[in-house]
Amino acid sequence: MIDYFSIALTHGLIMVAAWRLLMRDDLDTDTAAAAAPERPWLKNRENLAPGDSGANGDA
């Protein structure tokens, strides 16, 4: 009896969470896709001289 209750409870909570996620208003907007993704690993690339790899300074 307890096993059926725990399975029903957890599945019910998952269904409630899925329902709440699917009913969000911002689900249909793509504002994040329009913005350029932030890439911090390329931050210093514009400061490099042409032909410089910047990896270890030996290039």
mmCIF file of N, CA, C and O in Angstrom:
data_model
loop_
_atom_site.group_PDB
_atom_site.id
_atom_site.type_symbol
_atom_site.label_atom_id
_atom_site.label_comp_id
_atom_site.label_asym_id
_atom_site.label_seq_id
_atom_site.Cartn_x
_atom_site.Cartn_y
_atom_site.Cartn_z
ATOM 1 N N MET A 1 0.826 -1.201 0.000
ATOM 2 C CA MET A 1 0.000 0.000 0.000
ATOM 3 C C MET A 1 0.864 1.255 0.000
ATOM 4 O O MET A 1 0.607 2.189 -0.745
ATOM 5 N N ILE A 2 1.900 1.273 0.831
ATOM 6 C CA ILE A 2 2.785 2.425 0.917
ATOM 7 C C ILE A 2 3.543 2.604 -0.397
ATOM 8 O O ILE A 2 3.771 3.722 -0.849
ATOM 9 N N ASP A 3 3.916 1.487 -1.038
ATOM 10 C CA ASP A 3 4.647 1.582 -2.297
ATOM 11 C C ASP A 3 3.802 2.262 -3.368
ATOM 12 O O ASP A 3 4.302 3.102 -4.116
ATOM 13 N N TYR A 4 2.546 1.885 -3.467
ATOM 14 C CA TYR A 4 1.670 2.512 -4.460
ATOM 15 C C TYR A 4 1.465 3.993 -4.149
ATOM 16 O O TYR A 4 1.428 4.829 -5.057
ATOM 17 N N PHE A 5 1.354 4.310 -2.879
ATOM 18 C CA PHE A 5 1.175 5.706 -2.487
ATOM 19 C C PHE A 5 2.404 6.529 -2.841
ATOM 20 O O PHE A 5 2.284 7.635 -3.382
ATOM 21 N N SER A 6 3.587 6.018 -2.557
ATOM 22 C CA SER A 6 4.797 6.782 -2.836
ATOM 23 C C SER A 6 5.008 6.948 -4.341
ATOM 24 O O SER A 6 5.441 8.012 -4.790
ATOM 25 N N ILE A 7 4.699 5.937 -5.125
ATOM 26 C CA ILE A 7 4.809 6.053 -6.576
ATOM 27 C C ILE A 7 3.796 7.065 -7.105
ATOM 28 O O ILE A 7 4.122 7.910 -7.944
ATOM 29 N N ALA A 8 2.568 7.005 -6.619
ATOM 30 C CA ALA A 8 1.543 7.948 -7.060
ATOM 31 C C ALA A 8 1.897 9.374 -6.647
ATOM 32 O O ALA A 8 1.714 10.320 -7.425
ATOM 33 N N LEU A 9 2.428 9.542 -5.453
ATOM 34 C CA LEU A 9 2.797 10.872 -4.971
ATOM 35 C C LEU A 9 3.924 11.463 -5.804
ATOM 36 O O LEU A 9 3.842 12.617 -6.248
ATOM 37 N N THR A 10 4.974 10.695 -6.050
ATOM 38 C CA THR A 10 6.101 11.237 -6.808
ATOM 39 C C THR A 10 5.711 11.517 -8.254
ATOM 40 O O THR A 10 6.093 12.546 -8.817
ATOM 41 N N HIS A 11 4.945 10.626 -8.866
ATOM 42 C CA HIS A 11 4.510 10.872 -10.239
ATOM 43 C C HIS A 11 3.556 12.063 -10.315
ATOM 44 O O HIS A 11 3.586 12.835 -11.276
ATOM 45 N N GLY A 12 2.729 12.218 -9.327
ATOM 46 C CA GLY A 12 1.835 13.367 -9.284
ATOM 47 C C GLY A 12 2.608 14.680 -9.160
ATOM 48 O O GLY A 12 2.285 15.663 -9.825
ATOM 49 N N LEU A 13 3.636 14.684 -8.316
ATOM 50 C CA LEU A 13 4.452 15.889 -8.168
ATOM 51 C C LEU A 13 5.219 16.197 -9.446
ATOM 52 O O LEU A 13 5.371 17.369 -9.823
ATOM 53 N N ILE A 14 5.693 15.181 -10.147
ATOM 54 C CA ILE A 14 6.367 15.389 -11.427
ATOM 55 C C ILE A 14 5.394 15.963 -12.445
ATOM 56 O O ILE A 14 5.739 16.864 -13.219
ATOM 57 N N MET A 15 4.171 15.476 -12.450
ATOM 58 C CA MET A 15 3.169 15.995 -13.384
ATOM 59 C C MET A 15 2.827 17.450 -13.067
ATOM 60 O O MET A 15 2.652 18.260 -13.983
ATOM 61 N N VAL A 16 2.738 17.794 -11.794
ATOM 62 C CA VAL A 16 2.459 19.179 -11.414
ATOM 63 C C VAL A 16 3.608 20.083 -11.847
ATOM 64 O O VAL A 16 3.383 21.175 -12.385
ATOM 65 N N ALA A 17 4.853 19.635 -11.651
ATOM 66 C CA ALA A 17 6.006 20.437 -12.056
ATOM 67 C C ALA A 17 6.035 20.614 -13.572
ATOM 68 O O ALA A 17 6.300 21.714 -14.071
ATOM 69 N N ALA A 18 5.759 19.544 -14.317
ATOM 70 C CA ALA A 18 5.739 19.640 -15.781
ATOM 71 C C ALA A 18 4.624 20.570 -16.244
ATOM 72 O O ALA A 18 4.819 21.369 -17.162
ATOM 73 N N TRP A 19 3.471 20.491 -15.630
ATOM 74 C CA TRP A 19 2.350 21.356 -15.989
ATOM 75 C C TRP A 19 2.693 22.824 -15.752
ATOM 76 O O TRP A 19 2.421 23.683 -16.576
ATOM 77 N N ARG A 20 3.323 23.104 -14.607
ATOM 78 C CA ARG A 20 3.697 24.484 -14.304
ATOM 79 C C ARG A 20 4.754 25.006 -15.269
ATOM 80 O O ARG A 20 4.733 26.171 -15.653
ATOM 81 N N LEU A 21 5.695 24.143 -15.663
ATOM 82 C CA LEU A 21 6.709 24.562 -16.631
ATOM 83 C C LEU A 21 6.103 24.821 -18.001
ATOM 84 O O LEU A 21 6.486 25.759 -18.697
ATOM 85 N N LEU A 22 5.173 23.998 -18.411
ATOM 86 C CA LEU A 22 4.566 24.149 -19.731
ATOM 87 C C LEU A 22 3.616 25.335 -19.813
ATOM 88 O O LEU A 22 3.372 25.859 -20.900
ATOM 89 N N MET A 23 3.086 25.783 -18.702
ATOM 90 C CA MET A 23 2.135 26.886 -18.709
ATOM 91 C C MET A 23 2.791 28.244 -18.483
ATOM 92 O O MET A 23 2.104 29.249 -18.349
ATOM 93 N N ARG A 24 4.116 28.307 -18.462
ATOM 94 C CA ARG A 24 4.805 29.589 -18.264
ATOM 95 C C ARG A 24 4.668 30.458 -19.500
ATOM 96 O O ARG A 24 4.701 29.979 -20.626
ATOM 97 N N ASP A 25 4.528 31.775 -19.294
ATOM 98 C CA ASP A 25 4.402 32.712 -20.401
ATOM 99 C C ASP A 25 5.706 32.885 -21.169
ATOM 100 O O ASP A 25 5.706 33.096 -22.375
ATOM 101 N N ASP A 26 6.826 32.812 -20.472
ATOM 102 C CA ASP A 26 8.100 33.035 -21.154
ATOM 103 C C ASP A 26 8.573 31.812 -21.935
ATOM 104 O O ASP A 26 9.634 31.842 -22.550
ATOM 105 N N LEU A 27 7.787 30.765 -21.968
ATOM 106 C CA LEU A 27 8.139 29.583 -22.745
ATOM 107 C C LEU A 27 8.081 29.863 -24.238
ATOM 108 O O LEU A 27 8.848 29.290 -25.008
ATOM 109 N N ASP A 28 7.228 30.790 -24.654
ATOM 110 C CA ASP A 28 7.044 31.081 -26.071
ATOM 111 C C ASP A 28 7.912 32.217 -26.593
ATOM 112 O O ASP A 28 7.868 32.520 -27.775
ATOM 113 N N THR A 29 8.711 32.845 -25.749
ATOM 114 C CA THR A 29 9.536 33.958 -26.202
ATOM 115 C C THR A 29 10.986 33.501 -26.354
ATOM 116 O O THR A 29 11.472 32.684 -25.578
ATOM 117 N N ASP A 30 11.665 34.057 -27.358
ATOM 118 C CA ASP A 30 13.053 33.712 -27.625
ATOM 119 C C ASP A 30 13.963 34.910 -27.413
ATOM 120 O O ASP A 30 14.815 35.215 -28.244
ATOM 121 N N THR A 31 13.830 35.592 -26.306
ATOM 122 C CA THR A 31 14.658 36.759 -26.047
ATOM 123 C C THR A 31 16.102 36.361 -25.781
ATOM 124 O O THR A 31 17.019 37.082 -26.141
ATOM 125 N N ALA A 32 16.333 35.229 -25.165
ATOM 126 C CA ALA A 32 17.699 34.800 -24.879
ATOM 127 C C ALA A 32 18.415 34.380 -26.152
ATOM 128 O O ALA A 32 19.625 34.533 -26.266
ATOM 129 N N ALA A 33 17.700 33.863 -27.130
ATOM 130 C CA ALA A 33 18.333 33.425 -28.369
ATOM 131 C C ALA A 33 18.767 34.620 -29.212
ATOM 132 O O ALA A 33 19.700 34.517 -30.005
ATOM 133 N N ALA A 34 18.133 35.761 -29.057
ATOM 134 C CA ALA A 34 18.480 36.944 -29.837
ATOM 135 C C ALA A 34 19.769 37.589 -29.326
ATOM 136 O O ALA A 34 20.483 38.225 -30.098
ATOM 137 N N ALA A 35 20.080 37.424 -28.061
ATOM 138 C CA ALA A 35 21.289 38.020 -27.492
ATOM 139 C C ALA A 35 22.503 37.173 -27.872
ATOM 140 O O ALA A 35 22.423 35.962 -28.011
ATOM 141 N N ALA A 36 23.631 37.833 -28.040
ATOM 142 C CA ALA A 36 24.866 37.118 -28.361
ATOM 143 C C ALA A 36 25.334 36.342 -27.131
ATOM 144 O O ALA A 36 25.309 36.873 -26.010
ATOM 145 N N PRO A 37 25.762 35.112 -27.303
ATOM 146 C CA PRO A 37 26.218 34.339 -26.149
ATOM 147 C C PRO A 37 27.537 34.890 -25.609
ATOM 148 O O PRO A 37 28.393 35.339 -26.376
ATOM 149 N N GLU A 38 27.661 34.885 -24.310
ATOM 150 C CA GLU A 38 28.874 35.385 -23.684
ATOM 151 C C GLU A 38 29.937 34.288 -23.733
ATOM 152 O O GLU A 38 29.695 33.160 -23.322
ATOM 153 N N ARG A 39 31.106 34.625 -24.271
ATOM 154 C CA ARG A 39 32.204 33.662 -24.369
ATOM 155 C C ARG A 39 33.443 34.279 -23.721
ATOM 156 O O ARG A 39 34.256 34.910 -24.391
ATOM 157 N N PRO A 40 33.622 34.097 -22.404
ATOM 158 C CA PRO A 40 34.738 34.756 -21.711
ATOM 159 C C PRO A 40 36.102 34.240 -22.154
ATOM 160 O O PRO A 40 37.096 34.933 -21.992
ATOM 161 N N TRP A 41 36.188 33.056 -22.711
ATOM 162 C CA TRP A 41 37.477 32.536 -23.143
ATOM 163 C C TRP A 41 38.002 33.265 -24.380
ATOM 164 O O TRP A 41 39.166 33.153 -24.711
ATOM 165 N N LEU A 42 37.159 34.035 -25.064
ATOM 166 C CA LEU A 42 37.583 34.809 -26.221
ATOM 167 C C LEU A 42 37.766 36.292 -25.881
ATOM 168 O O LEU A 42 37.963 37.105 -26.767
ATOM 169 N N LYS A 43 37.721 36.621 -24.593
ATOM 170 C CA LYS A 43 37.755 38.018 -24.164
ATOM 171 C C LYS A 43 39.053 38.711 -24.586
ATOM 172 O O LYS A 43 39.037 39.833 -25.056
ATOM 173 N N ASN A 44 40.186 38.048 -24.447
ATOM 174 C CA ASN A 44 41.474 38.675 -24.744
ATOM 175 C C ASN A 44 41.917 38.442 -26.178
ATOM 176 O O ASN A 44 43.004 38.848 -26.548
ATOM 177 N N ARG A 45 41.142 37.800 -26.982
ATOM 178 C CA ARG A 45 41.545 37.486 -28.348
ATOM 179 C C ARG A 45 41.737 38.754 -29.191
ATOM 180 O O ARG A 45 42.599 38.813 -30.053
ATOM 181 N N GLU A 46 40.949 39.780 -28.934
ATOM 182 C CA GLU A 46 41.053 41.004 -29.721
ATOM 183 C C GLU A 46 42.331 41.778 -29.404
ATOM 184 O O GLU A 46 42.764 42.605 -30.182
ATOM 185 N N ASN A 47 42.970 41.484 -28.262
ATOM 186 C CA ASN A 47 44.198 42.177 -27.883
ATOM 187 C C ASN A 47 45.446 41.516 -28.467
ATOM 188 O O ASN A 47 46.532 42.050 -28.334
ATOM 189 N N LEU A 48 45.309 40.343 -29.087
ATOM 190 C CA LEU A 48 46.455 39.636 -29.643
ATOM 191 C C LEU A 48 46.884 40.245 -30.969
ATOM 192 O O LEU A 48 46.067 40.734 -31.739
ATOM 193 N N ALA A 49 48.164 40.167 -31.240
ATOM 194 C CA ALA A 49 48.690 40.623 -32.517
ATOM 195 C C ALA A 49 48.369 39.573 -33.578
ATOM 196 O O ALA A 49 48.227 38.391 -33.267
ATOM 197 N N PRO A 50 48.256 39.954 -34.851
ATOM 198 C CA PRO A 50 47.992 38.968 -35.909
ATOM 199 C C PRO A 50 49.114 37.942 -35.974
ATOM 200 O O PRO A 50 50.298 38.272 -35.915
ATOM 201 N N GLY A 51 48.764 36.675 -36.039
ATOM 202 C CA GLY A 51 49.735 35.588 -36.084
ATOM 203 C C GLY A 51 50.179 35.098 -34.726
ATOM 204 O O GLY A 51 50.906 34.122 -34.613
ATOM 205 N N ASP A 52 49.770 35.745 -33.670
ATOM 206 C CA ASP A 52 50.141 35.339 -32.315
ATOM 207 C C ASP A 52 49.081 34.379 -31.793
ATOM 208 O O ASP A 52 47.899 34.712 -31.761
ATOM 209 N N SER A 53 49.510 33.207 -31.355
ATOM 210 C CA SER A 53 48.539 32.237 -30.840
ATOM 211 C C SER A 53 48.138 32.563 -29.419
ATOM 212 O O SER A 53 47.048 32.236 -28.973
ATOM 213 N N GLY A 54 49.034 33.158 -28.662
ATOM 214 C CA GLY A 54 48.708 33.532 -27.304
ATOM 215 C C GLY A 54 48.708 32.370 -26.336
ATOM 216 O O GLY A 54 48.432 32.527 -25.169
ATOM 217 N N ALA A 55 49.044 31.173 -26.787
ATOM 218 C CA ALA A 55 48.992 30.004 -25.927
ATOM 219 C C ALA A 55 50.109 30.017 -24.889
ATOM 220 O O ALA A 55 49.859 29.913 -23.696
ATOM 221 N N ASN A 56 51.359 30.128 -25.351
ATOM 222 C CA ASN A 56 52.451 30.107 -24.392
ATOM 223 C C ASN A 56 53.521 31.168 -24.681
ATOM 224 O O ASN A 56 54.543 31.206 -24.035
ATOM 225 N N GLY A 57 53.329 31.984 -25.670
ATOM 226 C CA GLY A 57 54.252 33.043 -25.992
ATOM 227 C C GLY A 57 55.421 32.621 -26.852
ATOM 228 O O GLY A 57 56.282 33.433 -27.170
ATOM 229 N N ASP A 58 55.510 31.344 -27.227
ATOM 230 C CA ASP A 58 56.609 30.854 -28.049
ATOM 231 C C ASP A 58 56.321 30.909 -29.530
ATOM 232 O O ASP A 58 57.167 30.598 -30.340
ATOM 233 N N ALA A 59 55.135 31.252 -29.930
ATOM 234 C CA ALA A 59 54.765 31.191 -31.344
ATOM 235 C C ALA A 59 55.349 32.270 -32.173
ATOM 236 O O ALA A 59 55.650 33.329 -31.936
#
